[in-house]
Short mmCIF file of C-alpha atoms and ligand atoms in Angstrom, two decimals:
data_model
loop_
_atom_site.label_atom_id
_atom_site.label_comp_id
_atom_site.label_asym_id
_atom_site.label_seq_id
_atom_site.Cartn_x
_atom_site.Cartn_y
_atom_site.Cartn_z
CA UNK A 1 0.00 0.01 0.06
CA UNK A 2 1.22 3.50 -0.85
CA UNK A 3 0.46 6.31 1.60
CA UNK A 4 0.82 9.91 0.25
CA UNK A 5 0.51 12.76 2.67
CA UNK A 6 0.08 16.27 1.24
CA UNK A 7 -0.29 19.66 2.78
CA UNK A 8 -3.89 20.53 1.74
CA UNK A 9 -7.05 18.91 0.40
CA UNK A 10 -6.41 20.69 -2.91
CA UNK A 11 -3.06 18.91 -3.17
CA UNK A 12 -4.85 15.67 -2.33
CA UNK A 13 -7.33 16.21 -5.22
CA UNK A 14 -4.48 16.90 -7.69
CA UNK A 15 -2.29 14.01 -6.69
CA UNK A 16 -5.15 11.51 -6.46
CA UNK A 17 -6.27 12.51 -9.97
CA UNK A 18 -2.76 11.66 -11.23
CA UNK A 19 -2.95 8.26 -9.54
CA UNK A 20 -6.33 7.61 -11.16
CA UNK A 21 -5.22 8.75 -14.67
CA UNK A 22 -2.11 6.62 -14.38
CA UNK A 23 -4.22 3.63 -13.35
CA UNK A 24 -6.64 4.08 -16.28
CA UNK A 25 -3.67 4.32 -18.68
CA UNK A 26 -2.02 1.23 -17.22
CA UNK A 27 -5.30 -0.74 -17.76
CA UNK A 28 -4.71 -0.26 -21.47
CA UNK A 29 -8.34 -0.73 -22.35
CA UNK A 30 -10.32 1.18 -25.01
CA UNK A 31 -13.25 1.24 -22.59
CA UNK A 32 -11.69 1.64 -19.13
CA UNK A 33 -13.95 1.22 -16.11
CA UNK A 34 -13.84 3.78 -13.32
CA UNK A 35 -15.30 2.99 -9.93
CA UNK A 36 -17.04 6.14 -8.45
CA UNK A 37 -17.50 7.14 -4.83
CA UNK A 38 -19.94 9.92 -3.87
CA UNK A 39 -19.90 12.21 -0.82
CA UNK A 40 -17.71 15.24 -0.44
CA UNK A 41 -14.28 13.56 -0.40
CA UNK A 42 -13.85 12.94 -4.12
CA UNK A 43 -15.34 16.20 -5.39
CA UNK A 44 -11.95 17.92 -5.71
CA UNK A 45 -10.53 14.80 -7.45
CA UNK A 46 -13.46 14.85 -9.99
CA UNK A 47 -12.86 18.54 -10.58
CA UNK A 48 -9.15 17.75 -11.32
CA UNK A 49 -10.13 14.92 -13.66
CA UNK A 50 -12.53 17.34 -15.39
CA UNK A 51 -9.66 19.75 -15.86
CA UNK A 52 -7.47 16.99 -17.41
CA UNK A 53 -10.36 16.14 -19.74
CA UNK A 54 -10.90 19.79 -20.68
CA UNK A 55 -7.25 20.21 -21.51
CA UNK A 56 -7.36 17.15 -23.74
CA UNK A 57 -4.83 15.24 -21.65
CA UNK A 58 -7.41 12.56 -20.91
CA UNK A 59 -10.43 11.32 -22.87
CA UNK A 60 -13.07 9.44 -20.92
CA UNK A 61 -15.79 9.35 -23.63
CA UNK A 62 -15.28 5.53 -23.97
CA UNK A 63 -15.09 4.95 -20.25
CA UNK A 64 -17.68 3.33 -18.12
CA UNK A 65 -18.52 4.32 -14.52
CA UNK A 66 -19.80 2.11 -11.73
CA UNK A 67 -21.03 3.78 -8.50
CA UNK A 68 -20.15 2.20 -5.16
CA UNK A 69 -23.64 2.61 -3.73
CA UNK A 70 -27.10 4.06 -3.75
CA UNK A 71 -29.77 4.82 -1.20
CA UNK A 72 -32.91 2.70 -1.06
CA UNK A 73 -36.25 4.35 -1.51
CA UNK A 74 -35.40 7.86 -2.84
CA UNK A 75 -37.72 8.77 -5.72
CA UNK A 76 -36.17 8.77 -9.22
CA UNK A 77 -34.55 12.11 -9.89
CA UNK A 78 -34.08 12.98 -6.14
CA UNK A 79 -31.07 15.42 -6.15
CA UNK A 80 -29.32 13.44 -3.37
CA UNK A 81 -29.71 10.06 -5.09
CA UNK A 82 -26.25 8.99 -6.03
CA UNK A 83 -27.29 8.58 -9.64
CA UNK A 84 -28.25 12.25 -9.80
CA UNK A 85 -25.10 13.32 -7.83
CA UNK A 86 -22.90 11.40 -10.27
CA UNK A 87 -24.77 12.68 -13.35
CA UNK A 88 -24.12 16.21 -12.04
CA UNK A 89 -20.62 15.90 -10.58
CA UNK A 90 -19.01 13.32 -12.95
CA UNK A 91 -20.82 12.57 -16.17
CA UNK A 92 -21.17 16.16 -17.36
CA UNK A 93 -17.74 17.48 -16.26
CA UNK A 94 -15.80 14.36 -17.26
CA UNK A 95 -17.60 13.81 -20.54
CA UNK A 96 -18.70 10.33 -19.42
CA UNK A 97 -21.86 9.33 -21.28
CA UNK A 98 -24.84 8.97 -18.88
CA UNK A 99 -25.61 5.71 -20.73
CA UNK A 100 -22.32 4.40 -19.44
CA UNK A 101 -23.02 5.31 -15.76
CA UNK A 102 -24.14 2.33 -13.66
CA UNK A 103 -25.56 2.76 -10.21
CA UNK A 104 -26.93 0.11 -7.86
CA UNK A 105 -30.68 -0.07 -8.11
CA UNK A 106 -32.25 1.23 -4.91
CA UNK A 107 -35.71 1.46 -6.34
CA UNK A 108 -36.87 -2.09 -5.60
CA UNK A 109 -40.16 -2.26 -3.86
CA UNK A 110 -39.33 -5.25 -1.65
CA UNK A 111 -36.30 -7.30 -0.55
CA UNK A 112 -36.62 -9.71 -3.49
CA UNK A 113 -36.41 -6.96 -6.04
CA UNK A 114 -33.48 -5.27 -4.25
CA UNK A 115 -31.56 -8.57 -3.97
CA UNK A 116 -32.22 -9.31 -7.68
CA UNK A 117 -30.96 -5.74 -8.56
CA UNK A 118 -27.81 -6.29 -6.49
CA UNK A 119 -27.03 -9.60 -8.28
CA UNK A 120 -27.60 -7.89 -11.58
CA UNK A 121 -25.13 -5.14 -10.58
CA UNK A 122 -22.45 -7.70 -9.92
CA UNK A 123 -23.13 -9.25 -13.28
CA UNK A 124 -22.82 -5.92 -15.01
CA UNK A 125 -19.51 -5.23 -13.37
CA UNK A 126 -18.23 -8.63 -14.57
CA UNK A 127 -19.61 -8.07 -18.05
CA UNK A 128 -17.73 -4.75 -18.28
CA UNK A 129 -14.51 -6.67 -17.48
CA UNK A 130 -14.22 -5.43 -13.89
CA UNK A 131 -13.39 -2.02 -12.40
CA UNK A 132 -9.86 -0.78 -13.40
CA UNK A 133 -9.58 2.02 -10.89
CA UNK A 134 -11.88 2.45 -7.87
CA UNK A 135 -12.10 5.83 -6.18
CA UNK A 136 -12.96 5.59 -2.46
CA UNK A 137 -13.79 7.94 0.39
CA UNK A 138 -13.85 6.78 4.00
CA UNK A 139 -16.56 7.21 6.57
CA UNK A 140 -15.71 8.51 10.06
CA UNK A 141 -16.55 4.95 11.33
CA UNK A 142 -14.28 3.35 8.71
CA UNK A 143 -16.85 2.38 6.08
CA UNK A 144 -16.07 2.31 2.42
CA UNK A 145 -18.97 2.31 0.02
CA UNK A 146 -21.69 1.80 2.64
CA UNK A 147 -20.05 -1.26 4.12
CA UNK A 148 -20.59 -0.45 7.77
CA UNK A 149 -18.52 -1.85 10.56
CA UNK A 150 -19.28 -5.60 10.77
CA UNK A 151 -19.52 -6.11 7.03
CA UNK A 152 -18.26 -9.37 5.80
CA UNK A 153 -14.83 -9.11 4.19
CA UNK A 154 -16.08 -11.40 1.39
CA UNK A 155 -19.29 -9.47 0.80
CA UNK A 156 -20.77 -8.66 -2.64
CA UNK A 157 -23.26 -6.00 -3.71
CA UNK A 158 -26.28 -6.21 -1.32
CA UNK A 159 -28.74 -4.28 0.76
CA UNK A 160 -27.37 -2.83 4.02
CA UNK A 161 -28.79 -0.83 6.86
CA UNK A 162 -27.03 2.47 7.31
CA UNK A 163 -25.52 3.02 10.85
CA UNK A 164 -26.86 5.95 12.92
CA UNK A 165 -23.45 7.52 12.62
CA UNK A 166 -23.55 7.47 8.80
CA UNK A 167 -27.13 8.81 8.67
CA UNK A 168 -26.17 11.68 10.97
CA UNK A 169 -23.00 12.40 9.01
CA UNK A 170 -25.04 12.46 5.76
CA UNK A 171 -27.90 14.44 7.13
CA UNK A 172 -26.05 17.56 5.87
CA UNK A 173 -27.05 16.66 2.32
CA UNK A 174 -30.75 16.49 3.23
CA UNK A 175 -33.30 18.77 4.94
CA UNK A 176 -32.86 16.76 8.20
CA UNK A 177 -32.02 13.38 9.67
CA UNK A 178 -35.58 12.07 9.11
CA UNK A 179 -35.10 12.45 5.35
CA UNK A 180 -31.93 10.29 5.30
CA UNK A 181 -32.80 6.84 4.00
CA UNK A 182 -32.27 3.95 6.49
CA UNK A 183 -30.96 1.50 3.89
CA UNK A 184 -28.78 1.37 0.85
CA UNK A 185 -27.54 -0.97 -1.87
CA UNK A 186 -23.70 -1.06 -1.74
CA UNK A 187 -20.93 -2.93 -3.49
CA UNK A 188 -19.39 -5.40 -1.11
CA UNK A 189 -15.87 -5.47 0.28
CA UNK A 190 -14.99 -8.34 -2.03
CA UNK A 191 -16.43 -6.43 -4.97
CA UNK A 192 -14.26 -3.43 -4.11
CA UNK A 193 -11.18 -5.69 -3.72
CA UNK A 194 -11.71 -7.09 -7.22
CA UNK A 195 -10.82 -3.63 -8.70
CA UNK A 196 -7.36 -3.32 -10.31
CA UNK A 197 -6.41 -0.29 -8.33
CA UNK A 198 -7.82 1.40 -5.24
CA UNK A 199 -7.43 5.08 -4.68
CA UNK A 200 -8.68 6.35 -1.28
CA UNK A 201 -8.92 10.12 -0.58
CA UNK A 202 -9.34 11.62 2.88
CA UNK A 203 -9.06 15.10 4.23
CA UNK A 204 -9.71 16.78 7.54
CA UNK A 205 -9.38 15.85 11.22
CA UNK A 206 -12.71 14.06 11.30
CA UNK A 207 -11.20 11.22 9.26
CA UNK A 208 -7.94 10.83 11.23
CA UNK A 209 -9.05 8.08 13.55
CA UNK A 210 -10.67 6.01 10.74
CA UNK A 211 -7.67 6.49 8.50
CA UNK A 212 -5.28 5.28 11.17
CA UNK A 213 -7.48 2.28 11.93
CA UNK A 214 -7.75 1.48 8.20
CA UNK A 215 -4.11 1.72 7.31
CA UNK A 216 -2.39 0.62 10.51
CA UNK A 217 -4.94 -1.28 12.55
CA UNK A 218 -5.75 -4.96 12.13
CA UNK A 219 -7.50 -6.20 8.98
CA UNK A 220 -10.97 -6.42 10.47
CA UNK A 221 -14.64 -6.10 9.63
CA UNK A 222 -14.74 -3.64 12.58
CA UNK A 223 -13.01 -1.20 10.18
CA UNK A 224 -14.17 -2.12 6.65
CA UNK A 225 -11.59 0.22 5.05
CA UNK A 226 -8.83 -2.03 6.41
CA UNK A 227 -9.40 -4.27 3.41
CA UNK A 228 -7.04 -1.81 1.59
CA UNK A 229 -4.24 -3.67 3.33
CA UNK A 230 -5.27 -6.78 1.40
CA UNK A 231 -5.11 -5.10 -2.02
CA UNK A 232 -1.87 -5.29 -4.01
CA UNK A 233 -2.38 -1.84 -5.71
CA UNK A 234 -3.87 0.51 -3.19
CA UNK A 235 -2.96 4.18 -2.64
CA UNK A 236 -4.25 6.39 0.18
CA UNK A 237 -3.90 10.10 -0.53
CA UNK A 238 -4.31 12.14 2.65
CA UNK A 239 -4.01 15.70 3.81
CA UNK A 240 -2.03 16.45 6.98
CA UNK A 241 -5.08 16.51 9.18
CA UNK A 242 -6.42 13.09 8.00
CA UNK A 243 -2.91 11.67 8.44
CA UNK A 244 -2.42 13.12 11.88
CA UNK A 245 -2.86 9.82 13.79
CA UNK A 246 -0.65 7.66 11.61
CA UNK A 247 2.40 6.20 13.49
CA UNK A 248 4.47 5.24 10.45
CA UNK A 249 4.45 8.61 8.92
CA UNK A 250 8.27 8.85 8.48
CA UNK A 251 8.37 5.62 6.48
CA UNK A 252 5.44 6.77 4.21
CA UNK A 253 7.24 10.03 3.47
CA UNK A 254 10.55 8.39 2.81
CA UNK A 255 8.87 5.79 0.50
CA UNK A 256 6.94 8.54 -1.40
CA UNK A 257 10.34 10.39 -1.95
CA UNK A 258 11.36 7.42 -4.22
CA UNK A 259 14.60 5.57 -4.61
C1 LIG B 1 -20.35 6.98 -0.86
C2 LIG B 1 -19.20 6.35 -0.23
C3 LIG B 1 -18.93 6.64 1.20
C4 LIG B 1 -18.26 7.90 1.39
C5 LIG B 1 -18.03 8.20 2.92
C6 LIG B 1 -17.36 9.51 3.12
O1 LIG B 1 -20.42 6.57 -2.23
O2 LIG B 1 -18.54 5.65 -0.87
O3 LIG B 1 -18.07 5.56 1.73
O4 LIG B 1 -17.07 7.97 0.76
O5 LIG B 1 -19.28 8.18 3.56
O6 LIG B 1 -18.27 10.52 2.75
P1 LIG B 1 -17.73 12.06 2.73
O7 LIG B 1 -16.71 12.09 1.61
O8 LIG B 1 -18.90 12.89 2.44
O9 LIG B 1 -17.08 12.41 4.00
#
């Protein structure tokens, strides 16, 4: 695992975008597949990717996007549904065709429909040849996607209950806590691990504890993001505040300086 610590969240966005672009190039596919996180963490990274597209350095018109997760029960077109967020923040700015954006289906009316939708999502990822580069944020409780603490390390896309912590953290995107859905459909930890490269971005002191547990704690379902330790090509790009509880900082900085 590579750990890159940079002074500010703007630096994080720039550097993470380079890691993503490099990963897409290394995949050497005409139709590369990008795994998309939502939330505030990757917004700067998406803006940097959009800049690279606008300057002609990168062309994502042939690319496919697969979202990590979606809320259950939001009406179609709800501005906080992850499909709408990604159409707004990613498809337009990055020139990714909306027809090539895939988002887990949270519209099922009962458990059977949601379970069938989740299985179909796994099939679509396989059919696309897998995710080449997966962008990740991290929840303050260590979740990635919406794999809350206790999620099976071998999990696949499925319905999950959101933890109270996550619902409170995400209430800022809604009118209030009562409007935050209680359930989601999320890629599983095994699904995430199947991606060719993982790029985790985190900024701010609120993420410091989760980042330390994920990168330096035991590999454990108690901190779902700790599965990064299992992946052969994972990079965590952090600002100083998010990295502030790491113990092996000197080693990471020395490694990042190169040979
Ligand atoms: C959402 C997702 C989540 C977020 C996490 C952090 O698609 O993958 O794991 O990355 O909840 O959210 P922010 O970035 O808003 O702090």
